[in-house]
Coordinates of C-alpha atoms and ligand atoms in Angstrom, one line a residue:
X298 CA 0.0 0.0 0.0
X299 CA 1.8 3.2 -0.5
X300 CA 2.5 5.6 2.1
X301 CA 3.2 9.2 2.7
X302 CA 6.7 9.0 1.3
X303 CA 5.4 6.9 -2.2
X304 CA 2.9 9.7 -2.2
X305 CA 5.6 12.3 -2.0
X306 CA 8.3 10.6 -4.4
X307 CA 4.8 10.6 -7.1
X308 CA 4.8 14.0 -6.5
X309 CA 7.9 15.1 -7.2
X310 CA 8.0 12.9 -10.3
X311 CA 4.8 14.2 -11.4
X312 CA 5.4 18.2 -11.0
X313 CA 8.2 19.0 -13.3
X314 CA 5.3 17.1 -16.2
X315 CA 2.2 18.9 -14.4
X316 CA 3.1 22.2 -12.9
X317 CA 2.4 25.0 -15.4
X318 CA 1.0 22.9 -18.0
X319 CA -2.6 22.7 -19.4
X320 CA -4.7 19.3 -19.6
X321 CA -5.7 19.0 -23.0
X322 CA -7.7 15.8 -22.4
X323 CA -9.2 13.6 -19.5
X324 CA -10.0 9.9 -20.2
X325 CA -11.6 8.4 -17.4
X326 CA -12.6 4.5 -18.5
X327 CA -13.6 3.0 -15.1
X328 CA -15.7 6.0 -12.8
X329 CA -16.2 3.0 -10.3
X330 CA -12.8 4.0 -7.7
X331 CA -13.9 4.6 -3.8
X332 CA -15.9 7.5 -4.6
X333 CA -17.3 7.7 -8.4
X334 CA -15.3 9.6 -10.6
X335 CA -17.7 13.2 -11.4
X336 CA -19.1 13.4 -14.5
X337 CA -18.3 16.9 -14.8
X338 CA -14.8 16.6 -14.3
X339 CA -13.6 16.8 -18.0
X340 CA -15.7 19.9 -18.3
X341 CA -14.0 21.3 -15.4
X342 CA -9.8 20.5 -16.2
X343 CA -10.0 20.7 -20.0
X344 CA -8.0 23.4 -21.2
X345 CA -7.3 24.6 -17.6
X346 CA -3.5 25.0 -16.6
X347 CA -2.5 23.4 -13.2
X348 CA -0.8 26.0 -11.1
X349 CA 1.1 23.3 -9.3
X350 CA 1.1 19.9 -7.6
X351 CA 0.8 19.6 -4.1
X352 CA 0.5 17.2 -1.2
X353 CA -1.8 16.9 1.7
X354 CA -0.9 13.7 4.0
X355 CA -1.4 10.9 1.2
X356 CA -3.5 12.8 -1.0
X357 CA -2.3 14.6 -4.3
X358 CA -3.6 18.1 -5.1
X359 CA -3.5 19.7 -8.4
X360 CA -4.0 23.4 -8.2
X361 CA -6.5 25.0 -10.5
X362 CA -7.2 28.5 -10.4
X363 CA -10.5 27.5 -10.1
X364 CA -10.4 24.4 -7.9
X365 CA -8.3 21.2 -7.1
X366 CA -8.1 18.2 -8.4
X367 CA -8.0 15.8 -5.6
X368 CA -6.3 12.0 -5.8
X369 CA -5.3 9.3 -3.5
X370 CA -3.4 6.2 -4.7
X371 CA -5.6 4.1 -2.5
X372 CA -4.4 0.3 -1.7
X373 CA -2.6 -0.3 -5.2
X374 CA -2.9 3.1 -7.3
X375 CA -0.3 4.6 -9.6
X376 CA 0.9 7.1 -12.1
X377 CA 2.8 7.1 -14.7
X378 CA 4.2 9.4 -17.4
X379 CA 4.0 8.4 -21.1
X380 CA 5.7 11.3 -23.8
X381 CA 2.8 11.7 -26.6
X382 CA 1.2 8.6 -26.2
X383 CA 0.1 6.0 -24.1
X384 CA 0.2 2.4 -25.2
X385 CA -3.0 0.5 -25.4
X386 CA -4.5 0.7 -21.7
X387 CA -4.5 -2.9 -19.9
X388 CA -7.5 -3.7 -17.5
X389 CA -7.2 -1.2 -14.9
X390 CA -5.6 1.9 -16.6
X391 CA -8.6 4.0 -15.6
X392 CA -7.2 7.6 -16.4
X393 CA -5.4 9.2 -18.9
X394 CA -4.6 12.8 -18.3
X395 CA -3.0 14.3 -21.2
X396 CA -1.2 17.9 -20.0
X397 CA 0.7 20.0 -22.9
X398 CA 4.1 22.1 -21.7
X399 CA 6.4 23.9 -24.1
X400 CA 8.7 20.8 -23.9
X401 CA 5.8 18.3 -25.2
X402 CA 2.6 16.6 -24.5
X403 CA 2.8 13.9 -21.8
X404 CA 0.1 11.2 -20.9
X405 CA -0.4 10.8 -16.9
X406 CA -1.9 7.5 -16.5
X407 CA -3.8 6.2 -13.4
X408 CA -3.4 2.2 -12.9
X409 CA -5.3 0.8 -9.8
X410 CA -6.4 -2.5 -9.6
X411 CA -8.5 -2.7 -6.5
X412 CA -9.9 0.7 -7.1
X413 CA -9.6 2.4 -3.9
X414 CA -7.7 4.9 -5.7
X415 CA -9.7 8.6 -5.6
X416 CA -10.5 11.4 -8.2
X417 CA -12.4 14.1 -6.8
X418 CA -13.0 17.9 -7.6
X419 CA -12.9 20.6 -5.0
X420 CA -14.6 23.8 -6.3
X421 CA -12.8 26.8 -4.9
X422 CA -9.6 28.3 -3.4
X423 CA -7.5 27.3 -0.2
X424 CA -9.9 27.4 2.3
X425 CA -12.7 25.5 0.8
X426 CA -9.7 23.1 0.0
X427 CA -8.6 22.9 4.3
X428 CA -12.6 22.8 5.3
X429 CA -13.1 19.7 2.3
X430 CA -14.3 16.1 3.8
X431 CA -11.5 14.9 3.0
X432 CA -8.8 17.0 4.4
X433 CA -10.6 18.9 7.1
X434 CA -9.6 16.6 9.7
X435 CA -5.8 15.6 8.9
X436 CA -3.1 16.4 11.6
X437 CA -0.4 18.3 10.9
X438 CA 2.4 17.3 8.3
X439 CA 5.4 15.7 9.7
X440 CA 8.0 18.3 8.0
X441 CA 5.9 21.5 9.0
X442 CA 8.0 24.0 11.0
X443 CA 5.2 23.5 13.5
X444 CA 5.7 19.8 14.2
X445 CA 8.1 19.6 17.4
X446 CA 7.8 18.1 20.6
X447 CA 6.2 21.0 22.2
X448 CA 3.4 20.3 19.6
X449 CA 3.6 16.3 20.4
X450 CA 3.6 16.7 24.3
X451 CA 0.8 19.3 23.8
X452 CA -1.7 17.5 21.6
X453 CA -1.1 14.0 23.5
X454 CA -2.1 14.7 27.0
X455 CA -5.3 14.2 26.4
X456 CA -5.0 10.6 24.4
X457 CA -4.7 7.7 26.7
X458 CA -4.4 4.9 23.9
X459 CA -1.1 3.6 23.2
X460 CA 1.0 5.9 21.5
X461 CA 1.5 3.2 18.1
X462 CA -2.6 3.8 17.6
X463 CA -2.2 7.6 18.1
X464 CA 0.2 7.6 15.8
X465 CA -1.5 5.7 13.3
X466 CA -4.8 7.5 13.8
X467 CA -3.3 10.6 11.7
X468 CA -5.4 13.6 12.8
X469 CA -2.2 14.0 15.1
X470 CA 0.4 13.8 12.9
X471 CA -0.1 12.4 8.9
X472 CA 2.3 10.0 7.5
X473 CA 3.5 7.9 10.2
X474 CA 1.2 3.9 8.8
X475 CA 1.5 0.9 10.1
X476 CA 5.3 -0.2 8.9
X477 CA 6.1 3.9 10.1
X478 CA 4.9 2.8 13.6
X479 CA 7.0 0.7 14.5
X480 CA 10.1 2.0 12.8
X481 CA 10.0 5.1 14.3
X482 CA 8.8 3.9 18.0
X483 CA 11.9 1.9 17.4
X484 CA 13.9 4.6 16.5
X485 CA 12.8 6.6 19.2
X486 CA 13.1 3.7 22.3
X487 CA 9.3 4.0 23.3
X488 CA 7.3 0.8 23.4
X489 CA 4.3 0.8 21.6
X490 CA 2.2 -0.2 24.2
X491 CA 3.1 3.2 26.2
X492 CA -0.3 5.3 26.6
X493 CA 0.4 8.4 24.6
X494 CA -0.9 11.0 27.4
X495 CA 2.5 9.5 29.3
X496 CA 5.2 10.1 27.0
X497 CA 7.7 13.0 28.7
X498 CA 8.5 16.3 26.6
X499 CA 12.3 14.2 26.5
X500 CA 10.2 11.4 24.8
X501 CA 8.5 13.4 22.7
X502 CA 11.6 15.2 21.7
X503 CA 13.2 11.9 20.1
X504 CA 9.6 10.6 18.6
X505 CA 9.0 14.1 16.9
X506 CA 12.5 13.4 15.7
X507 CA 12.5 9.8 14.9
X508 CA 9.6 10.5 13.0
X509 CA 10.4 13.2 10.3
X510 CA 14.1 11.1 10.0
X511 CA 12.2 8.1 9.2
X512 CA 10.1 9.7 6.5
X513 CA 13.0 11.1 5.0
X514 CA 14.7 8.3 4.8
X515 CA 11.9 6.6 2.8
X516 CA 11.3 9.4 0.6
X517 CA 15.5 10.0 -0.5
X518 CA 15.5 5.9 -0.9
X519 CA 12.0 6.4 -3.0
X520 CA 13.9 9.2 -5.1
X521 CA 16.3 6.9 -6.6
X522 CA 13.1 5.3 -8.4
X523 CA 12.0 9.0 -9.8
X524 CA 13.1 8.1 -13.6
X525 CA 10.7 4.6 -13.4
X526 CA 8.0 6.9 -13.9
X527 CA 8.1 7.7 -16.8
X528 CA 8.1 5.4 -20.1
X529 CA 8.3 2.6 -17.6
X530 CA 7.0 -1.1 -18.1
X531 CA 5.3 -3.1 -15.0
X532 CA 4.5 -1.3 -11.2
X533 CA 6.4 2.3 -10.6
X534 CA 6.2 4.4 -7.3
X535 CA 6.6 1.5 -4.5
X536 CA 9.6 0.8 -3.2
X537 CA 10.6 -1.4 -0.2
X538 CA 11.6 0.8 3.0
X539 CA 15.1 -1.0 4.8
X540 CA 12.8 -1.7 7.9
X541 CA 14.8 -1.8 11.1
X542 CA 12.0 -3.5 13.0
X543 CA 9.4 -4.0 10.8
X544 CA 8.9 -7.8 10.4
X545 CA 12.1 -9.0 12.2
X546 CA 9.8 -10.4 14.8
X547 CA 12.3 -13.6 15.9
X548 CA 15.5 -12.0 15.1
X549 CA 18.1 -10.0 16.8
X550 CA 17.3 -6.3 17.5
X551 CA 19.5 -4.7 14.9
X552 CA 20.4 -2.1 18.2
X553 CA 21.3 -4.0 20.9
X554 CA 22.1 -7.6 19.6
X555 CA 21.3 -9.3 22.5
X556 CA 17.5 -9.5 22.3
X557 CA 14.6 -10.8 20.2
X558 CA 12.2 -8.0 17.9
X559 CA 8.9 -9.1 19.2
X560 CA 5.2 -9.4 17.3
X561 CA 1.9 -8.1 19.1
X562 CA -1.1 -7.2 17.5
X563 CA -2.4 -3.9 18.5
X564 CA -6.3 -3.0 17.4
X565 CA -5.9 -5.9 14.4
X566 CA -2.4 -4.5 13.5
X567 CA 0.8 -6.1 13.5
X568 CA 3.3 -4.3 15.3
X569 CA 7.1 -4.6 15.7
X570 CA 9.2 -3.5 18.7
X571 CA 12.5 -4.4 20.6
X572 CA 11.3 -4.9 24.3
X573 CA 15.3 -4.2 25.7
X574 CA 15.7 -1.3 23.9
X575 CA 12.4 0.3 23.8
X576 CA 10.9 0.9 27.2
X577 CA 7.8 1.3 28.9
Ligands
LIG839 ZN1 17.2 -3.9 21.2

């Protein structure tokens, strides 16, 4: 399933093709993803120019002056970047976006076998954009200035779950799924299990920490796959994080050596942690 940092590496391989350009056509085949695909959308991107590509926790945002053009990758969703043409679509190439720059015409294809994937429209500027369904209620982005501990120890005194299903909850803090977890709990010494209203400002400190390191780990390892974007054959965008915990349940802690990585299942999800090195 992609994650924040496949969301972001997409993004950055997407904006040099999007930003500035204007779609010249939209071919949706399948309108059947999580939400149906609006009829009117053609009628509203045709001819526009997209101002530029953003990102909002896992979700894509192309900038219109007039609205955004909201999409999420879902469980298996991805782009990819054709120069003129496309070749014949397969079963579940739903979209073809076809945006024209002064270097060429390139064709944005959406692939998406399960169809969890999203294309929505949001009329409007910014703030009808931050008050949307969708977005209203997404915590804060893991590399904004405003994420620190102070903001961690400040918004967790209230939660008494364990800090993994805070974490994973996103309307804290977006980003951090169910691999991110547990590497960065890791990373940061806290067991998982630790209610989140008990973590110390010191604790917070390192998890704010561990946290933005971990993602941008993921995302500079993603950016080596930039170039399989585009004119690529087979799946683009995922790429396997070098998990420190993650799945090393009977093995040696890749910190201390001496003990085991443990499994537990916390709300239905797996979770990873040393139980030497991360404390209660
Ligand atoms: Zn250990």
């Amino acid at each position: 399933m992609p994650e924040l940092p496949e969301v972001e590496v997409t993004r950055r391989a997407l904006a040099p093709v999007v930003e500035g350009g204007v779609v010249r056509d939209l071919v949706v085949r399948e309108r059947r993803l999580r939400w149906p695909v609006p009829k009117a959308l053609e009628r509203r991107i045709v001819q526009r120019k997209v101002l530029c590509l953003q990102r909002r926790g896992k979700y894509l945002l192309w900038r219109f002056e007039h609205g955004t053009l909201i999409s999420h990758l879902g469980m298996s969703g991805s782009w990819r970047i054709y120069r003129r043409t496309a070749p014949s679509p397969g079963r579940h190439d739903h979209v073809d976006l076809t945006v024209e720059q002064p270097q060429g015409v390139f064709v944005l294809r959406l692939t998406d076998p399960r169809r969890f994937g999203a294309l929505l429209w949001q009329r409007g500027g910014e703030r009808a954009l931050r008050r949307s369904s969708l977005l209203a209620r997404l915590g804060i982005e893991p590399f904004d200035p405003r994420f620190d501990a102070a903001f961690l120890y400040r918004h967790t005194r209230a939660r008494r779950g364990p800090v993994k299903q805070v974490l994973l909850a996103g309307d804290l803090v977006v980003g951090v799924g169910n691999i991110y977890a547990s590497e960065c709990l890791f990373e940061a010494g806290i067991d998982p299990r630790v209610p989140a209203a008990r973590l110390s400002r010191r604790r917070c400190e390192r998890l704010a920490q561990a946290i933005r390191a971990v993602l941008a780990q993921a995302i500079t390892a993603g950016g080596s796959s930039l170039r399989d974007f585009v004119d690529a054959e087979g799946r683009s965008g995922y790429f396997t994080l070098a998990a420190r915990v993650y799945e090393r349940n009977g093995l040696a802690c890749l910190r201390c050596g001496a003990a085991t990585v443990r499994r537990i299942v916390q709300s239905g999800r797996a979770t990873y942690f040393c139980p030497h090195c991360q404390r209660r």
